[in-house]
Amino acid sequence: MNTPIIDFIREYQEREGTRFHMPGHKGHVFFGWEPFDITEIPGADVLHQGQGIIRESERNAARLFGAGGTFYSTEGSTQCIKAMLAILCMERGHCVGGKCQRGGYQGGGYLDGERQRMSRPWILAARNVHRSMVDACALLDLDVRFLWGDSPGSLCSHVISPRQLEEALRQGGDRPLAVYVTSPDYLGQMEDIGNLSRICNREGIPLVVDNAHGAYLHFLKEKCHPMDLGAAMCCDSAHKTLPALTGGAYLHVHPRFGERFLPYARQAMLLFGSTSPSYLTLQSLDYCNAYLSEGYEERLEETLERVREWKRMFGEAGGRVLPSEPLKIVLDTAGHGYSGREIGEELRSYDIECEYEDQSFVVLMVTPENTSRDWERLREWGKNTRMLWHPQERIPVAAGERLLSKRVMSIRQAAFSRSEMVPVEQAAGRVCAAETVSCPPAVPIAICGEEITRAMVGEFKKFDVKEVSVVL
Ligand SMILES: Cc1ncc(COP(=O)(O)O)c(C=O)c1O
């Protein structure tokens, strides 16, 4: 597959012309990559208003992923998630503080007490949303109603069943603007996107998927990317599982939803994106098209075989691994009596850095770019870990404690209120003003506008959060 962005920039830097344009390094080498770091000069196209090389490259990506339209982000899935919710608002004609053109919604103002009582458009979401989704709700004045699903004992995972969704949608009252799920999540748990999207399509409600961890799913033997399974829109962080630079991500719109959502996609991405996108990141997204179209499926399958083999070996030795999406290894350290943090430290002594560690789990993210040496180290650790040689009594995992609370004000109202930081011990009974999250996994423990409960305080402590922002 061709790489128009890479080709243009290579030619430009080989010409060694004089750069009286941004960036300030002028292509001189400080770190090594500066000659390839350009800005929107003639011929380089304009991200989100693309007509040239960026548009061409995005079309290549759309073809590869089977999307009706694909849009590049250099600011991660974070930008795409905000854009997806903005697209829903634009298509519906929801405007903050104003009148809705379609669908009968009249509210949205957040200062006027009378209007506040009128319901605003809302999203029905599985509870393990990334903070960017809540931020989008604050910016766009949306409400969320949460579904609490099956969880291995962590806020990171809430897998909802198709029946649960059907029941939630059967309840009367206003219909949601969209159903929103995170799949795969930080612990590699996956939603049944095929069945959820069938239900949503039957009900005429778009299914929007945070697929930040799952760009590669389209390239498995059994394709299970949200675009394969009928979701209306999704985002993929290319940088999480593909060889893209940090920040490289895609917003995909399903061909069946093209007519409804494509007209708004660029405008929505612009709303939340910088006017100075990184061309280094754009080149890496351009490169991914070539990478994915040239033998990636085979390389991915070889890698999955390595993962399966490692899990088999570790399991036979008595190691506990959580079932998960294929490119993650989720160690159930609590099952062996150790916190994820203790085992994270142990891995570090083998020069292995994990993606995520908490009280109960360690998550390792694998790609075909992991080398034989990486696997050798992991095998070595697997043979020697104290999880196997000195097992302790299982650490009880709270059974996915439901952090239920009272909503005191809208997400937007709380997010734009005057606020103060207080120690978590003093937070119970106050109203959350900003999501305080540990990063990763960046899943909010309390949502803006909710009253902070004692259970939430306990959860903050588990994630080592010391202070939270509350409404004054
Ligand atoms: C589930 C999930 N969604 C969204 C994001 C945001 O992605 P990005 O870092 O590409 O902005 C993350 C980040 O880790 C994530 O884990």
Coordinates of C-alpha atoms and ligand atoms in Angstrom, one line a residue:
M1 CA 0.0 0.0 0.0
N2 CA 1.4 3.4 -0.8
T3 CA 2.6 5.9 1.8
P4 CA 1.8 9.4 0.4
I5 CA 2.7 11.3 3.6
I6 CA 6.0 9.6 4.1
D7 CA 6.9 10.0 0.5
F8 CA 6.2 13.8 0.5
I9 CA 8.2 14.4 3.6
R10 CA 11.1 12.3 2.5
E11 CA 11.3 14.2 -0.8
Y12 CA 11.0 17.6 1.1
Q13 CA 13.8 16.8 3.5
E14 CA 16.0 15.4 0.8
R15 CA 15.7 18.7 -1.1
E16 CA 17.4 20.4 1.9
G17 CA 15.5 23.6 1.3
T18 CA 15.6 26.6 3.6
R19 CA 12.8 26.4 6.2
F20 CA 11.4 29.8 7.1
H21 CA 8.5 28.0 8.7
M22 CA 7.6 26.1 11.8
P23 CA 8.8 24.1 13.8
G24 CA 11.6 26.2 15.2
H25 CA 14.2 23.5 14.9
K26 CA 14.2 24.1 11.1
G27 CA 15.0 20.4 10.5
H28 CA 18.4 20.6 12.3
V29 CA 19.2 17.5 14.2
F30 CA 18.9 17.7 18.0
F31 CA 17.5 14.2 18.6
G32 CA 17.4 12.7 15.1
W33 CA 13.9 13.0 13.9
E34 CA 13.7 16.8 13.3
P35 CA 14.3 16.7 9.5
F36 CA 11.0 14.7 9.2
D37 CA 9.1 17.0 11.5
I38 CA 7.3 19.6 9.4
T39 CA 4.2 21.7 9.5
E40 CA 1.3 22.3 7.1
I41 CA 3.3 23.6 4.1
P42 CA 1.9 23.6 0.6
G43 CA 1.5 20.0 -0.5
A44 CA 1.5 18.6 3.1
D45 CA -2.3 18.9 3.3
V46 CA -4.2 20.0 6.4
L47 CA -5.4 17.4 9.0
H48 CA -9.2 17.4 9.4
Q49 CA -9.6 19.5 6.3
G50 CA -7.6 17.1 4.1
Q51 CA -7.9 17.0 0.4
G52 CA -4.4 15.8 -0.5
I53 CA -1.9 13.3 1.0
I54 CA -3.5 13.0 4.4
R55 CA -6.9 12.3 2.8
E56 CA -5.3 9.7 0.5
S57 CA -3.6 8.0 3.5
E58 CA -6.8 8.1 5.5
R59 CA -8.6 6.5 2.6
N60 CA -6.0 3.7 2.6
A61 CA -6.6 3.1 6.3
A62 CA -10.4 3.1 5.7
R63 CA -10.0 0.4 3.0
L64 CA -7.8 -1.7 5.3
F65 CA -10.2 -1.5 8.2
G66 CA -13.4 -1.9 6.1
A67 CA -14.6 1.5 7.4
G68 CA -16.9 3.9 5.6
G69 CA -14.5 6.6 6.6
T70 CA -11.4 6.8 8.8
F71 CA -9.9 9.9 10.3
Y72 CA -6.4 10.3 11.8
S73 CA -5.8 11.7 15.2
T74 CA -2.4 12.7 16.5
E75 CA -3.9 13.2 20.0
G76 CA -4.9 9.7 20.7
S77 CA -8.3 8.0 21.1
T78 CA -8.9 10.8 23.6
Q79 CA -9.6 13.2 20.7
C80 CA -11.6 10.6 18.8
I81 CA -13.8 9.8 21.8
K82 CA -14.7 13.4 22.2
A83 CA -15.3 13.7 18.5
M84 CA -17.5 10.6 18.4
L85 CA -19.8 12.1 21.0
A86 CA -19.7 15.5 19.3
I87 CA -20.8 13.8 16.0
L88 CA -23.8 12.3 17.8
C89 CA -24.7 15.8 19.1
M90 CA -24.2 17.5 15.7
E91 CA -26.3 14.8 13.9
R92 CA -29.1 15.2 16.5
G93 CA -28.8 19.0 16.5
H94 CA -28.1 19.2 20.2
C95 CA -26.6 22.4 21.2
V96 CA -25.4 23.4 24.7
G97 CA -27.8 25.9 26.2
G98 CA -30.0 26.0 23.2
K99 CA -32.8 24.3 21.4
C100 CA -32.6 21.0 19.7
Q101 CA -33.6 20.9 16.1
R102 CA -34.7 17.4 16.1
G103 CA -35.9 14.9 18.7
G104 CA -37.8 17.4 20.9
Y105 CA -35.0 18.2 23.4
Q106 CA -35.3 21.7 24.8
G107 CA -32.9 21.8 27.7
G108 CA -29.2 21.9 27.9
G109 CA -28.7 25.2 29.8
Y110 CA -26.7 24.7 33.0
L111 CA -27.3 27.9 34.8
D112 CA -31.1 28.1 34.5
G113 CA -32.7 26.1 37.3
E114 CA -35.9 25.6 35.4
R115 CA -34.1 24.1 32.4
Q116 CA -31.8 22.0 34.5
R117 CA -34.7 19.8 35.5
M118 CA -35.4 18.9 31.9
S119 CA -33.5 15.9 30.8
R120 CA -30.5 16.4 28.5
P121 CA -29.4 13.9 25.9
W122 CA -27.8 11.0 27.5
I123 CA -25.5 8.1 26.7
L124 CA -26.1 4.6 28.0
A125 CA -22.6 3.3 28.8
A126 CA -20.9 0.4 30.5
R127 CA -19.4 1.8 33.7
N128 CA -15.7 1.3 32.8
V129 CA -15.5 4.4 30.6
H130 CA -12.2 6.2 30.1
R131 CA -12.1 9.7 31.5
S132 CA -12.1 11.2 28.0
M133 CA -15.7 10.0 27.7
V134 CA -16.8 11.9 30.8
D135 CA -14.8 14.9 29.7
A136 CA -16.7 14.8 26.4
C137 CA -20.0 14.7 28.3
A138 CA -18.9 17.8 30.3
L139 CA -17.9 19.7 27.2
L140 CA -21.0 18.7 25.2
D141 CA -23.4 18.8 28.2
L142 CA -24.5 15.2 28.0
D143 CA -25.7 12.9 30.7
V144 CA -24.6 9.3 31.2
R145 CA -26.5 6.4 32.7
F146 CA -24.3 3.5 33.5
L147 CA -24.7 -0.2 33.2
W148 CA -22.7 -2.3 35.6
G149 CA -21.7 -5.6 34.1
D150 CA -19.6 -8.6 34.9
S151 CA -16.3 -7.7 36.4
P152 CA -13.3 -9.6 37.6
G153 CA -13.2 -7.3 40.6
S154 CA -11.9 -4.1 39.0
L155 CA -13.5 -0.9 37.8
C156 CA -11.5 -1.4 34.6
S157 CA -13.9 -4.2 33.4
H158 CA -17.6 -4.2 33.2
V159 CA -18.8 -6.6 30.5
I160 CA -22.5 -6.1 29.9
S161 CA -24.7 -8.9 28.5
P162 CA -26.9 -8.5 25.4
R163 CA -29.9 -9.3 27.7
Q164 CA -28.9 -6.5 30.1
L165 CA -28.7 -4.1 27.3
E166 CA -32.1 -5.2 25.9
E167 CA -33.7 -4.7 29.4
A168 CA -32.1 -1.3 29.8
L169 CA -33.4 -0.2 26.4
R170 CA -36.9 -1.6 27.2
Q171 CA -37.3 0.8 30.1
G172 CA -39.5 3.7 29.1
G173 CA -38.7 7.3 29.0
D174 CA -36.2 9.2 26.8
R175 CA -34.1 7.1 24.5
P176 CA -30.3 7.4 24.7
L177 CA -28.3 9.2 22.0
A178 CA -26.1 6.1 21.8
V179 CA -24.9 3.0 23.6
Y180 CA -21.2 3.2 24.5
V181 CA -18.9 0.4 25.5
T182 CA -15.2 0.0 26.0
S183 CA -13.9 -3.2 24.4
P184 CA -11.3 -4.5 24.9
D185 CA -10.7 -2.9 28.3
Y186 CA -7.5 -2.5 30.3
L187 CA -7.8 -6.0 31.6
G188 CA -8.4 -7.4 28.1
Q189 CA -12.1 -8.2 28.7
M190 CA -14.2 -7.9 25.6
E191 CA -17.9 -7.1 25.0
D192 CA -20.1 -9.1 22.7
I193 CA -20.0 -6.3 20.1
G194 CA -21.8 -8.4 17.4
N195 CA -24.8 -9.0 19.6
L196 CA -24.8 -5.6 21.2
S197 CA -24.7 -3.9 17.7
R198 CA -27.6 -6.2 16.5
I199 CA -29.7 -5.0 19.4
C200 CA -28.7 -1.4 18.9
N201 CA -29.4 -1.6 15.2
R202 CA -32.8 -3.1 15.8
E203 CA -33.6 -0.3 18.2
G204 CA -32.2 2.4 15.9
I205 CA -29.6 3.5 18.5
P206 CA -25.9 3.8 17.4
L207 CA -23.4 1.6 19.2
V208 CA -20.2 3.5 19.8
V209 CA -17.1 1.6 20.9
D210 CA -14.0 2.7 22.6
N211 CA -11.7 0.2 20.8
A212 CA -8.5 2.0 21.9
H213 CA -6.9 -1.3 22.7
G214 CA -8.1 -3.2 19.7
A215 CA -6.8 -1.8 16.4
Y216 CA -5.4 -5.3 15.6
L217 CA -8.7 -7.1 16.0
H218 CA -9.5 -6.6 12.3
F219 CA -6.4 -8.6 11.3
L220 CA -7.1 -11.8 13.3
K221 CA -8.1 -15.0 11.5
E222 CA -11.5 -14.4 13.0
K223 CA -12.0 -10.7 12.5
C224 CA -13.6 -9.1 15.5
H225 CA -12.9 -5.4 15.2
P226 CA -16.0 -3.2 15.9
M227 CA -16.1 -2.3 12.1
D228 CA -16.4 -6.1 11.4
L229 CA -19.2 -6.5 14.0
G230 CA -21.5 -3.7 13.0
A231 CA -20.7 -0.9 15.5
A232 CA -21.6 2.6 14.2
M233 CA -18.3 4.3 15.2
C234 CA -15.2 3.4 17.1
C235 CA -11.8 4.7 17.9
D236 CA -8.5 2.7 17.9
S237 CA -5.3 3.9 19.5
A238 CA -2.9 2.8 16.7
H239 CA -0.1 3.6 19.1
K240 CA -1.3 0.9 21.6
T241 CA -1.0 -2.2 19.5
L242 CA 0.5 -1.1 16.1
P243 CA 3.9 0.5 15.5
A244 CA 2.5 4.0 15.5
L245 CA 4.1 6.9 17.5
T246 CA 2.3 7.9 20.7
G247 CA -0.8 9.8 19.9
G248 CA -1.5 8.1 16.6
A249 CA -5.2 7.0 16.5
Y250 CA -8.1 6.4 14.2
L251 CA -11.8 7.3 14.3
H252 CA -13.7 4.9 12.1
V253 CA -17.3 5.3 10.9
H254 CA -19.1 2.1 9.7
P255 CA -20.1 2.2 6.1
R256 CA -23.8 1.7 7.1
F257 CA -23.6 4.9 9.2
G258 CA -21.6 6.9 6.7
E259 CA -24.5 9.0 5.5
R260 CA -25.5 10.0 9.0
F261 CA -22.1 10.6 10.6
L262 CA -19.4 11.2 8.0
P263 CA -20.6 14.8 7.2
Y264 CA -19.8 15.8 10.8
A265 CA -16.6 13.8 11.4
R266 CA -14.0 16.4 10.3
Q267 CA -15.7 19.2 12.1
A268 CA -15.9 17.2 15.3
M269 CA -12.2 16.2 15.1
L270 CA -11.3 19.8 14.6
L271 CA -13.3 20.9 17.7
F272 CA -10.9 18.9 19.9
G273 CA -7.7 18.8 18.0
S274 CA -4.6 21.0 17.7
T275 CA -4.1 23.0 14.6
S276 CA -0.4 21.8 14.7
P277 CA -0.7 18.1 14.4
S278 CA 2.5 16.1 14.6
Y279 CA 3.7 15.1 11.2
L280 CA 5.9 12.5 12.8
T281 CA 2.8 10.8 14.2
L282 CA 1.0 11.2 10.8
Q283 CA 3.9 9.5 9.1
S284 CA 3.7 6.7 11.5
L285 CA 0.0 6.3 10.8
D286 CA 0.8 6.4 7.1
Y287 CA 3.4 3.7 7.6
C288 CA 1.0 1.5 9.5
N289 CA -1.0 1.1 6.3
A290 CA 2.0 -0.4 4.5
Y291 CA 2.8 -2.4 7.7
L292 CA -0.7 -3.8 8.0
S293 CA -1.0 -4.7 4.3
E294 CA 2.3 -6.5 4.0
G295 CA 2.2 -9.8 5.9
Y296 CA 0.9 -8.4 9.2
E297 CA -1.7 -11.2 9.6
E298 CA 1.0 -13.8 9.5
R299 CA 3.2 -12.0 11.9
L300 CA 0.3 -11.4 14.2
E301 CA -0.6 -15.1 14.1
E302 CA 3.0 -16.1 15.0
T303 CA 2.9 -13.7 17.9
L304 CA -0.4 -15.1 19.1
E305 CA 1.1 -18.6 19.0
R306 CA 4.0 -17.3 21.2
V307 CA 1.4 -15.8 23.7
R308 CA -0.6 -19.1 23.7
E309 CA 2.6 -21.1 24.2
W310 CA 3.7 -18.9 27.1
K311 CA 0.3 -19.0 28.8
R312 CA 0.3 -22.8 28.4
M313 CA 3.7 -23.1 30.0
F314 CA 2.9 -20.7 32.8
G315 CA -0.5 -22.4 33.4
E316 CA 1.0 -25.9 33.6
A317 CA 3.4 -24.6 36.2
G318 CA 0.4 -23.4 38.2
G319 CA 0.4 -19.8 37.2
R320 CA -3.0 -18.0 37.0
V321 CA -3.8 -15.9 33.9
L322 CA -7.1 -14.2 33.3
P323 CA -8.8 -15.1 30.0
S324 CA -8.4 -12.0 27.8
E325 CA -8.1 -10.6 24.3
P326 CA -5.3 -12.4 22.6
L327 CA -2.5 -9.7 22.7
K328 CA -2.7 -9.2 26.5
I329 CA -1.3 -11.4 29.3
V330 CA -3.2 -10.6 32.4
L331 CA -1.5 -12.1 35.5
D332 CA -3.9 -12.8 38.4
T333 CA -1.3 -11.9 41.0
A334 CA -4.0 -11.7 43.8
G335 CA -4.8 -15.3 43.1
H336 CA -1.2 -16.2 44.2
G337 CA -1.4 -13.9 47.2
Y338 CA 0.6 -10.9 45.8
S339 CA -0.4 -7.5 44.7
G340 CA 0.2 -6.6 41.1
R341 CA 2.5 -3.9 42.3
E342 CA 4.8 -6.4 44.1
I343 CA 4.9 -8.6 40.9
G344 CA 5.5 -5.5 38.8
E345 CA 8.6 -4.9 40.9
E346 CA 9.7 -8.5 40.5
L347 CA 9.3 -8.2 36.7
R348 CA 11.5 -5.0 36.8
S349 CA 14.3 -7.0 38.4
Y350 CA 14.2 -9.0 35.1
D351 CA 14.3 -5.8 33.1
I352 CA 10.7 -6.2 32.1
E353 CA 8.3 -3.2 32.4
C354 CA 4.6 -4.1 32.3
E355 CA 1.8 -1.9 31.0
Y356 CA -0.3 -1.9 34.1
E357 CA -0.2 -3.1 37.7
D358 CA -2.7 -2.6 40.5
Q359 CA -3.7 -4.4 43.7
S360 CA -4.7 -7.6 41.9
F361 CA -3.4 -7.7 38.4
V362 CA -0.4 -7.1 36.1
V363 CA -1.1 -6.5 32.4
L364 CA 1.5 -7.2 29.8
M365 CA 0.8 -5.9 26.3
V366 CA 2.4 -7.8 23.4
T367 CA 2.9 -7.0 19.7
P368 CA 4.8 -8.7 16.9
E369 CA 7.6 -6.2 17.7
N370 CA 8.5 -8.0 20.9
T371 CA 11.8 -9.7 20.3
S372 CA 13.0 -13.2 21.1
R373 CA 15.0 -11.6 23.9
D374 CA 11.8 -10.2 25.4
W375 CA 10.2 -13.6 25.3
E376 CA 13.3 -15.2 26.8
R377 CA 13.2 -12.8 29.7
L378 CA 9.5 -13.5 30.2
R379 CA 10.1 -17.3 30.2
E380 CA 12.9 -16.8 32.7
W381 CA 10.6 -14.8 35.0
G382 CA 7.8 -17.3 34.5
K383 CA 10.0 -20.1 35.7
N384 CA 11.3 -18.3 38.8
T385 CA 8.5 -16.0 40.0
R386 CA 7.6 -16.2 43.7
M387 CA 4.0 -16.4 42.6
L388 CA 4.8 -20.0 41.8
W389 CA 7.6 -20.8 44.3
H390 CA 6.2 -19.0 47.4
P391 CA 2.5 -18.7 46.9
Q392 CA 0.5 -17.0 49.6
E393 CA -3.1 -17.0 50.6
R394 CA -5.3 -15.4 47.9
I395 CA -5.8 -11.7 48.3
P396 CA -9.6 -11.2 48.3
V397 CA -10.7 -9.1 45.3
A398 CA -13.8 -6.9 45.9
A399 CA -16.4 -8.4 43.6
G400 CA -16.4 -5.4 41.3
E401 CA -17.9 -3.2 44.0
R402 CA -20.5 -1.0 42.5
L403 CA -19.6 2.6 43.2
L404 CA -23.3 3.7 43.2
S405 CA -23.9 7.3 44.1
K406 CA -26.4 10.1 43.9
R407 CA -26.1 12.6 41.1
V408 CA -26.3 16.1 42.6
M409 CA -25.8 18.1 39.4
S410 CA -25.0 17.6 35.8
I411 CA -21.5 16.5 34.7
R412 CA -21.1 19.8 32.9
Q413 CA -22.3 21.9 35.8
A414 CA -19.9 20.1 38.2
A415 CA -17.0 20.3 35.8
F416 CA -17.3 24.1 35.4
S417 CA -18.1 24.8 39.1
R418 CA -15.8 26.6 41.5
S419 CA -13.9 23.8 43.2
E420 CA -11.2 22.9 45.7
M421 CA -8.8 20.0 46.3
V422 CA -9.4 18.1 49.5
P423 CA -7.7 15.0 51.0
V424 CA -9.6 11.9 50.1
E425 CA -10.4 11.2 53.7
Q426 CA -12.5 14.4 53.8
A427 CA -14.2 13.8 50.4
A428 CA -17.1 11.6 51.5
G429 CA -20.4 13.6 51.1
R430 CA -18.9 16.2 48.8
V431 CA -19.7 16.5 45.1
C432 CA -17.0 15.4 42.6
A433 CA -15.8 18.3 40.4
A434 CA -13.3 16.6 38.3
E435 CA -12.5 13.0 37.6
T436 CA -9.5 12.0 39.7
V437 CA -8.0 9.0 38.0
S438 CA -4.9 7.0 38.2
C439 CA -3.3 6.8 34.8
P440 CA -3.5 4.0 33.6
P441 CA -6.3 2.9 33.6
A442 CA -7.9 6.4 33.8
V443 CA -11.4 5.0 34.6
P444 CA -13.0 7.6 36.9
I445 CA -13.9 6.3 40.4
A446 CA -16.4 9.2 40.9
I447 CA -18.0 11.0 38.0
C448 CA -18.3 14.8 38.0
G449 CA -21.6 15.8 39.7
E450 CA -21.8 12.6 41.8
E451 CA -21.8 12.7 45.6
I452 CA -18.6 11.0 46.7
T453 CA -19.4 7.9 48.9
R454 CA -17.3 6.0 51.5
A455 CA -16.9 3.2 49.0
M456 CA -15.4 5.7 46.5
V457 CA -13.0 6.9 49.1
G458 CA -11.9 3.3 49.7
E459 CA -11.4 2.9 46.0
F460 CA -9.4 6.2 45.7
K461 CA -7.1 4.9 48.4
K462 CA -6.6 1.6 46.6
F463 CA -5.3 3.6 43.6
D464 CA -3.1 5.8 45.8
V465 CA -5.1 8.9 45.1
K466 CA -4.4 11.4 47.8
E467 CA -6.6 14.4 46.9
V468 CA -9.8 14.9 44.9
S469 CA -11.4 17.9 43.4
V470 CA -14.8 18.8 44.9
V471 CA -17.4 21.4 44.2
L472 CA -17.3 24.4 46.5
Ligands
LIG1 C1 -9.8 2.2 27.3 C2 -9.1 3.4 26.9 N1 -9.8 4.3 26.1 C3 -9.2 5.4 25.7 C4 -7.9 5.7 26.0 C5 -7.3 7.0 25.5 O1 -6.4 6.6 24.5 P1 -5.2 7.6 24.0 O2 -4.1 7.4 25.0 O3 -4.9 7.0 22.7 O4 -5.7 9.0 24.0 C6 -7.2 4.8 26.8 C7 -5.8 5.1 27.2 O5 -5.1 4.3 27.7 C8 -7.8 3.6 27.2 O6 -7.2 2.7 28.0

